[in-house]
Amino acid sequence: MTLDRRSFVKFVVGGVIGIHFSPLVWKLMDDTAIWTQNWNWVPVPEDGALAFASTVNPSTGTVLQARVIQGRMQGERLIRLEGATASPLGEGLIPADASALQLLYNHETRVQQPMLRNRQTGVFTRLSWEDALKLLAERLGKLAEGGQAHRVACLAGASGDVTSEILGRFMTAYGSPNLAFLPTAQQTLALAGKRLFGEENLGFDLANSDYVVSFGTPLLEGWGSPVAVRAAFAKWREEGKTTLVQVDTRASVTASQADKWLACKPGTEGLLALAMAHAIVAAGKSAVSAGGLADAKFAPEAVAEHTGVDAATIKEVALALAASNSGVAICGPGPEGGPGAMQDFLAVLALNAVAGKLGKPGGLVARKALPLAPLGAAVPTPTQPALAAGDHDPYTLTVNALRAKPYSLAALILAGGNPVFNGPQAVLVERLARKTPFVVALTPYLDESAAVADLVLPAAHFLECWGDVPTPFGCATGFYGLHRPLINGEPLAKATGDIFLTLAKAMGGQMAQALPQQSVFEALKTRAAGLGSFEELAQNKGFWAEDKPSYGGAANVNLAGLDWREPAALAHGHGHGLIMQAIPSLRTTWGRDPITPYMIKILTDATLAHKDQLVVEINPETAKEMHLAEGSRVELMGAHGGVNATVHLFAGAQPGMVFVPVGLGHTALGEFIGGKGDNFNRAVNVESDPLSGLPNWSLTRVSLRNIGGVSHV
C-alpha cells in the first residue's frame, strides 16, 4: 500500500477526530491532575471549618465580614470579604472595589521589611526594624538638637482616626508645626455648618427622603458610605415615592439614574442653590429669615444664563423641594473627591434652611459628636512658623517648602495615603521628595511614595492591624467602627500608629510623655472609653452606631451677614476656557488603597482604551472647534504637569469641558496596576478657597494639545 497525499490527509484527519471522540485522552488528563495533586512536595493549605470575623473598611466605613478558615484568624487563609448584614452602613452588601481587596493584601509589591535606598544607585538594602527605627530616631534627634525640628514635615492621608491623632501629637511634641492631612469635604461641611447653624456634625437623612436635590455630588459613584447610599437609592426605587434631581455638568451615572437632570455649566451648582432659595423666598414659603437670599441678583431669571438652566425649571425644583414632606438638598465631595468650594456648601445648606428641611426626617440633621477621648493632655504648640496655615493644606505646605518660604525641609515623612500619587499636590510632592535630603515613606506597597523615599517602612494593611473609622461623610447617624488584625499577611508589617508610638518611646523625653500608649490597641481603648466596654466593641460587632438620626428644630439658623458673591463670581468655572473635571467610579478609588487588578480588568473601553490608554470625554461640539475626532490623541496640561489621553466624543459632556477618570495612572505597583492610563492629579491646578482656606481643585483650567495619532475607543 502506497501512502499518497490523499491517504495521508485522511489518516491525519481521522486520527484527530478519533482522539476527540475517544474517552482515553480525557481520562488520562483527569488521572494526571489527580496524580499531581498527590505529590508530597506540593503545598496543600490546611482545611477546616469556615469562620467569620467582622472588620470595618477605613476607606468607606462599610462593615466587612471576612470569611476565613477556622483556627486561622491569625494565619494566611483569607477566602473572601463579604458584607455584614448587621451593619447600619452595609446591610449585607459590599462596594465593588472592597470585594477584591485581598488582591492587594497578597499583592506582589507588598513591602516585606524596612529598606534603605542608596540615592546614587537606587538600590535598596534590607534593614531590621531595630536598625531602621534607630536610624530614623538618630536623624530626627540630630535635627531637634540643632534647633531644626520645624524643618521636618509629615504628609498623611485623611484625618479623624486614631492614627491621625497619634501623628498630630508626635509632630507637635517633636516641635514641628508642619503636618498636613489630605483635605476632604468633611472639613468644608463642618466649617459651613458651624457658620450657618453652629453645628459641625451634619448629615443627610437619605434613607427617609422623598425629594432629593443633589448638587454635583457623585451620589451613586462612591459618595459618602457607598453601600448605605446605594441601599437608600434601592429603597427609593422599590417604594417609588422619592424623586431624585441631579445637578451636574455631565450625564454621569447619578444623572442617568435620576428622575430629572439639570445640566448646569461648570462651577454653577452653588449659584443654582441660591436661585432655588430665592425662588422659595419669593413665593413666600421660606421657613427662616432669608437674609441676602432675597436679593434680585439671585432670582432664577437673573442666573439662568450663568447656569445654563432655565428659570422655569429652577422654580419648579425649588418649590417641589419646599413642598415635599421629607426632602433634602445635598452637597459634598465632588467628582475629584476633594473638599470643594465652601460657598457651594453654604448655598446648599442655606437652601435646606429656607426650604424648612433642618432637623426633620429625610432632611439635613445634626449628629451628636462622638464621645471620643483625647490620648492625653494637650501638647504645647511649636513656636516656629508653619509652612501652611492649617493642618489640611498639603498643597501650600509643599509649595512653600519648594520655595524655601520661609525655610526649606531637612526631612519629609510620607505617612500613608501615597501623597506622590493622591491629592492635588502629587507632582509637587515628588519634586519636593527628590529635593529633600531625607525622605521616609510608611506604606504597605512599593508605590510612588516608596519610589522616592530613602527609608521605606512596611505599614500594615487594615486587615492586619488595629485602627478605627469615625462616621463617614454625610451619614445621618453617628458611627464608630474598628478594623482589627484578622490575618497575618506580612509578618514584619506594622500599623502606622504603632511605628510612631515605638519611635516616640525611642526618642524619649516630651515625645514619650505625649504618647504614653504602648500600642494602637491601647490608644483605641483610651479613645473609645466613652462608648462603653471596649472588649465588647472590639470582639463582638466591631462597631458602635446610633439607632436613628437626632431630629430637632433649627433654632440657631443664621443667614444674616453672609457675603454672597455676585453670580458671575459664583460661577467660578464658567468663562475660563477648557475646564477639566474628574470622572469618579466605584471601580476606581479615591482612597488610601490603589485600584485592584480585578477592577482594572473590568473597566470599560470608555475609561481605558486598548494599550492601556486613558480615555477622556469631550462634547462633540467642543471637539469640532478644536479639530478633534473620536480617538484623537491629546495632551492635557495644567500648571505643574499633565496627562496624555485618547478622546471619546460624548454628547452628555458639557461643552467647553474635558472629563478625566480618576484612580488610574500608577507608575509603580507592578505590571497589573502600573502603566494603566494616566493620573488625573498630575494635571490639576489648585486654588485656595477664600472662605475655608482649604485647597480646591474641583475645576481646573487646562490647555489641550493634539499630539497626533488616532486610537480605537
XYZ file of C-alpha atoms in Angstrom, residues 57 59-60 62 93-101 218-231 233 250 252-254 257 335 582-591 593-596 598-600 602-604 607 661-664:
59
model
C -13.126 49.274 55.766
C -12.000 53.989 53.161
C -15.809 53.706 53.158
C -18.511 49.650 55.377
C -23.597 44.446 50.764
C -20.063 45.474 49.884
C -18.577 48.007 47.429
C -17.160 46.518 44.267
C -13.591 47.616 44.965
C -13.656 46.177 48.510
C -14.641 42.753 47.213
C -11.227 42.477 45.564
C -9.144 43.893 48.440
C -21.405 61.629 42.636
C -24.142 60.072 44.720
C -24.031 56.634 43.088
C -20.308 56.619 42.265
C -18.869 56.315 45.764
C -20.247 59.304 47.682
C -20.206 59.059 51.496
C -20.667 55.469 52.602
C -21.309 53.885 49.177
C -23.281 50.863 50.317
C -25.580 52.908 52.569
C -26.239 55.355 49.726
C -26.938 52.530 47.270
C -29.280 50.921 49.801
C -31.387 54.527 46.370
C -22.103 65.586 32.801
C -22.927 60.804 34.988
C -24.146 57.536 36.481
C -26.139 59.510 39.052
C -30.377 57.276 37.143
C -16.155 64.027 41.381
C -12.900 64.253 37.232
C -14.954 61.142 36.460
C -15.361 59.035 39.620
C -16.309 55.374 39.658
C -16.972 52.595 42.142
C -14.395 50.577 40.206
C -11.602 53.092 40.702
C -10.717 54.698 44.005
C -10.037 57.967 45.811
C -8.826 56.194 48.939
C -5.525 51.749 48.590
C -4.710 51.629 44.869
C -7.105 50.196 42.317
C -7.041 46.395 42.264
C -9.545 42.906 39.024
C -11.136 46.351 38.876
C -8.760 47.327 36.063
C -13.448 45.111 34.233
C -13.039 48.780 33.249
C -14.859 49.605 30.031
C -12.314 54.517 30.580
C -11.255 59.337 35.052
C -9.600 59.268 38.492
C -7.631 56.491 40.196
C -5.541 55.425 37.193
